[in-house]
Amino acid sequence: MRLVLAVLLMVAATALAEDNAVERSLQKTGKAIEHGAKSAGRALDRTGNNVAKGAEKVHDKIDDKVRPKKK
């Protein structure tokens, strides 16, 4: 009887350790996904800002050619 109880305890402890390992893995994966999403968001913001700055420069150049400044 004690042997059966000891085996059951070992199996339960192993299963619990596996569950903890899976949970840790899922937490690490979730953090990595969040980090990647934040990085991608920052990259998109930078790209959008750079495009807007470039468009503003081009618009100013075109505006100067179409409507020259009065002296």
CSV table of N, CA and C in Angstrom, one decimal:
chain,number,residue,atom,x,y,z
A,1,MET,N,0.8,-1.2,0.0
A,1,MET,CA,0.0,0.0,0.0
A,1,MET,C,0.9,1.3,0.0
A,2,ARG,N,1.9,1.2,0.8
A,2,ARG,CA,2.8,2.4,0.9
A,2,ARG,C,3.5,2.6,-0.5
A,3,LEU,N,3.8,1.5,-1.1
A,3,LEU,CA,4.5,1.6,-2.4
A,3,LEU,C,3.6,2.3,-3.4
A,4,VAL,N,2.3,1.9,-3.4
A,4,VAL,CA,1.4,2.5,-4.4
A,4,VAL,C,1.2,4.0,-4.1
A,5,LEU,N,1.1,4.3,-2.8
A,5,LEU,CA,1.0,5.7,-2.4
A,5,LEU,C,2.2,6.5,-2.8
A,6,ALA,N,3.4,6.0,-2.6
A,6,ALA,CA,4.6,6.6,-3.0
A,6,ALA,C,4.7,6.9,-4.5
A,7,VAL,N,4.3,5.9,-5.2
A,7,VAL,CA,4.3,6.0,-6.7
A,7,VAL,C,3.3,7.1,-7.1
A,8,LEU,N,2.1,7.1,-6.5
A,8,LEU,CA,1.1,8.2,-6.8
A,8,LEU,C,1.7,9.6,-6.5
A,9,LEU,N,2.4,9.7,-5.4
A,9,LEU,CA,2.9,11.0,-5.0
A,9,LEU,C,4.0,11.4,-6.0
A,10,MET,N,4.8,10.5,-6.5
A,10,MET,CA,5.9,10.8,-7.4
A,10,MET,C,5.2,11.3,-8.8
A,11,VAL,N,4.2,10.6,-9.2
A,11,VAL,CA,3.5,10.9,-10.4
A,11,VAL,C,2.9,12.3,-10.3
A,12,ALA,N,2.2,12.5,-9.2
A,12,ALA,CA,1.6,13.8,-9.0
A,12,ALA,C,2.6,15.0,-9.0
A,13,ALA,N,3.7,14.7,-8.3
A,13,ALA,CA,4.8,15.8,-8.3
A,13,ALA,C,5.4,16.0,-9.7
A,14,THR,N,5.5,15.0,-10.4
A,14,THR,CA,6.1,15.1,-11.8
A,14,THR,C,5.1,15.9,-12.7
A,15,ALA,N,3.8,15.6,-12.5
A,15,ALA,CA,2.8,16.3,-13.3
A,15,ALA,C,2.7,17.8,-12.9
A,16,LEU,N,2.9,18.0,-11.6
A,16,LEU,CA,2.8,19.4,-11.1
A,16,LEU,C,4.0,20.2,-11.7
A,17,ALA,N,5.2,19.6,-11.7
A,17,ALA,CA,6.4,20.2,-12.2
A,17,ALA,C,6.2,20.5,-13.7
A,18,GLU,N,5.6,19.6,-14.4
A,18,GLU,CA,5.4,19.8,-15.9
A,18,GLU,C,4.4,20.9,-16.1
A,19,ASP,N,3.4,21.0,-15.2
A,19,ASP,CA,2.4,22.1,-15.3
A,19,ASP,C,3.1,23.5,-15.1
A,20,ASN,N,4.0,23.5,-14.1
A,20,ASN,CA,4.7,24.7,-13.8
A,20,ASN,C,5.6,25.1,-14.9
A,21,ALA,N,6.3,24.1,-15.5
A,21,ALA,CA,7.2,24.4,-16.6
A,21,ALA,C,6.4,25.0,-17.8
A,22,VAL,N,5.2,24.4,-18.1
A,22,VAL,CA,4.4,24.9,-19.2
A,22,VAL,C,3.9,26.3,-18.9
A,23,GLU,N,3.5,26.5,-17.7
A,23,GLU,CA,3.0,27.9,-17.3
A,23,GLU,C,4.1,28.9,-17.4
A,24,ARG,N,5.3,28.6,-17.0
A,24,ARG,CA,6.5,29.5,-17.2
A,24,ARG,C,6.7,29.8,-18.6
A,25,SER,N,6.7,28.7,-19.4
A,25,SER,CA,6.9,28.9,-20.9
A,25,SER,C,5.9,29.8,-21.5
A,26,LEU,N,4.6,29.6,-21.1
A,26,LEU,CA,3.6,30.4,-21.6
A,26,LEU,C,3.7,31.9,-21.2
A,27,GLN,N,4.2,32.1,-20.0
A,27,GLN,CA,4.4,33.5,-19.5
A,27,GLN,C,5.5,34.1,-20.3
A,28,LYS,N,6.6,33.4,-20.5
A,28,LYS,CA,7.7,33.9,-21.3
A,28,LYS,C,7.3,34.2,-22.7
A,29,THR,N,6.5,33.4,-23.3
A,29,THR,CA,6.0,33.6,-24.7
A,29,THR,C,5.2,34.8,-24.7
A,30,GLY,N,4.3,35.0,-23.7
A,30,GLY,CA,3.4,36.1,-23.7
A,30,GLY,C,4.2,37.4,-23.6
A,31,LYS,N,5.2,37.4,-22.7
A,31,LYS,CA,6.1,38.6,-22.6
A,31,LYS,C,6.8,38.9,-23.9
A,32,ALA,N,7.3,37.9,-24.5
A,32,ALA,CA,8.0,38.1,-25.8
A,32,ALA,C,7.1,38.7,-26.9
A,33,ILE,N,5.9,38.2,-26.9
A,33,ILE,CA,4.9,38.7,-27.9
A,33,ILE,C,4.6,40.2,-27.6
A,34,GLU,N,4.4,40.5,-26.3
A,34,GLU,CA,4.1,41.9,-25.9
A,34,GLU,C,5.3,42.8,-26.3
A,35,HIS,N,6.5,42.3,-26.0
A,35,HIS,CA,7.7,43.1,-26.4
A,35,HIS,C,7.8,43.3,-27.9
A,36,GLY,N,7.5,42.3,-28.7
A,36,GLY,CA,7.5,42.4,-30.1
A,36,GLY,C,6.5,43.4,-30.6
A,37,ALA,N,5.3,43.3,-30.0
A,37,ALA,CA,4.2,44.2,-30.4
A,37,ALA,C,4.6,45.7,-30.1
A,38,LYS,N,5.2,45.9,-29.0
A,38,LYS,CA,5.6,47.3,-28.6
A,38,LYS,C,6.7,47.8,-29.6
A,39,SER,N,7.6,46.9,-29.9
A,39,SER,CA,8.7,47.3,-30.8
A,39,SER,C,8.2,47.6,-32.2
A,40,ALA,N,7.2,46.8,-32.7
A,40,ALA,CA,6.6,47.0,-34.0
A,40,ALA,C,5.8,48.3,-34.0
A,41,GLY,N,5.1,48.6,-32.9
A,41,GLY,CA,4.4,49.8,-32.8
A,41,GLY,C,5.3,51.0,-32.8
A,42,ARG,N,6.4,51.0,-32.1
A,42,ARG,CA,7.4,52.1,-32.1
A,42,ARG,C,7.9,52.3,-33.5
A,43,ALA,N,8.2,51.2,-34.2
A,43,ALA,CA,8.8,51.3,-35.6
A,43,ALA,C,7.8,51.9,-36.5
A,44,LEU,N,6.5,51.5,-36.4
A,44,LEU,CA,5.5,52.1,-37.2
A,44,LEU,C,5.3,53.6,-36.9
A,45,ASP,N,5.4,54.0,-35.7
A,45,ASP,CA,5.3,55.4,-35.3
A,45,ASP,C,6.5,56.2,-35.9
A,46,ARG,N,7.7,55.6,-35.8
A,46,ARG,CA,8.9,56.3,-36.4
A,46,ARG,C,8.7,56.5,-37.9
A,47,THR,N,8.3,55.4,-38.6
A,47,THR,CA,8.1,55.4,-40.0
A,47,THR,C,7.0,56.4,-40.4
A,48,GLY,N,5.9,56.5,-39.7
A,48,GLY,CA,4.9,57.4,-40.0
A,48,GLY,C,5.4,58.9,-39.8
A,49,ASN,N,6.1,59.1,-38.7
A,49,ASN,CA,6.7,60.4,-38.5
A,49,ASN,C,7.6,60.8,-39.6
A,50,ASN,N,8.5,59.9,-40.0
A,50,ASN,CA,9.4,60.2,-41.1
A,50,ASN,C,8.7,60.5,-42.4
A,51,VAL,N,7.7,59.7,-42.7
A,51,VAL,CA,6.9,60.0,-43.9
A,51,VAL,C,6.3,61.3,-43.9
A,52,ALA,N,5.7,61.7,-42.7
A,52,ALA,CA,5.1,63.0,-42.6
A,52,ALA,C,6.1,64.1,-42.8
A,53,LYS,N,7.3,64.0,-42.2
A,53,LYS,CA,8.3,65.0,-42.3
A,53,LYS,C,8.7,65.1,-43.8
A,54,GLY,N,8.9,64.0,-44.4
A,54,GLY,CA,9.3,64.0,-45.9
A,54,GLY,C,8.2,64.7,-46.7
A,55,ALA,N,7.0,64.3,-46.4
A,55,ALA,CA,5.9,64.9,-47.2
A,55,ALA,C,5.8,66.4,-46.9
A,56,GLU,N,6.1,66.9,-45.7
A,56,GLU,CA,6.0,68.3,-45.4
A,56,GLU,C,7.1,69.0,-46.2
A,57,LYS,N,8.3,68.4,-46.3
A,57,LYS,CA,9.4,69.1,-47.0
A,57,LYS,C,9.0,69.2,-48.5
A,58,VAL,N,8.5,68.1,-49.0
A,58,VAL,CA,8.1,68.1,-50.5
A,58,VAL,C,7.0,69.1,-50.7
A,59,HIS,N,6.1,69.2,-49.8
A,59,HIS,CA,5.0,70.1,-49.9
A,59,HIS,C,5.5,71.6,-49.9
A,60,ASP,N,6.4,71.8,-49.0
A,60,ASP,CA,7.0,73.2,-48.9
A,60,ASP,C,7.8,73.5,-50.2
A,61,LYS,N,8.5,72.6,-50.8
A,61,LYS,CA,9.3,72.9,-52.0
A,61,LYS,C,8.3,73.1,-53.2
A,62,ILE,N,7.2,72.3,-53.3
A,62,ILE,CA,6.3,72.5,-54.3
A,62,ILE,C,5.5,73.9,-54.1
A,63,ASP,N,5.2,74.2,-52.9
A,63,ASP,CA,4.5,75.4,-52.6
A,63,ASP,C,5.4,76.6,-53.0
A,64,ASP,N,6.7,76.5,-52.7
A,64,ASP,CA,7.6,77.6,-53.1
A,64,ASP,C,7.7,77.8,-54.6
A,65,LYS,N,7.6,76.7,-55.4
A,65,LYS,CA,7.7,76.8,-56.8
A,65,LYS,C,6.3,77.3,-57.4
A,66,VAL,N,5.2,76.9,-56.8
A,66,VAL,CA,3.9,77.3,-57.3
A,66,VAL,C,3.6,78.8,-56.9
A,67,ARG,N,3.9,79.1,-55.6
A,67,ARG,CA,3.6,80.4,-55.1
A,67,ARG,C,4.9,81.0,-54.6
A,68,PRO,N,5.7,81.6,-55.4
A,68,PRO,CA,7.0,82.2,-54.9
A,68,PRO,C,6.7,83.2,-53.9
A,69,LYS,N,7.6,83.3,-52.9
A,69,LYS,CA,7.5,84.4,-51.9
A,69,LYS,C,7.7,85.7,-52.5
A,70,LYS,N,6.9,86.7,-52.0
A,70,LYS,CA,7.0,88.0,-52.5
A,70,LYS,C,8.1,88.7,-51.7
A,71,LYS,N,8.8,89.6,-52.5
A,71,LYS,CA,9.9,90.3,-51.8
A,71,LYS,C,9.5,91.6,-51.3
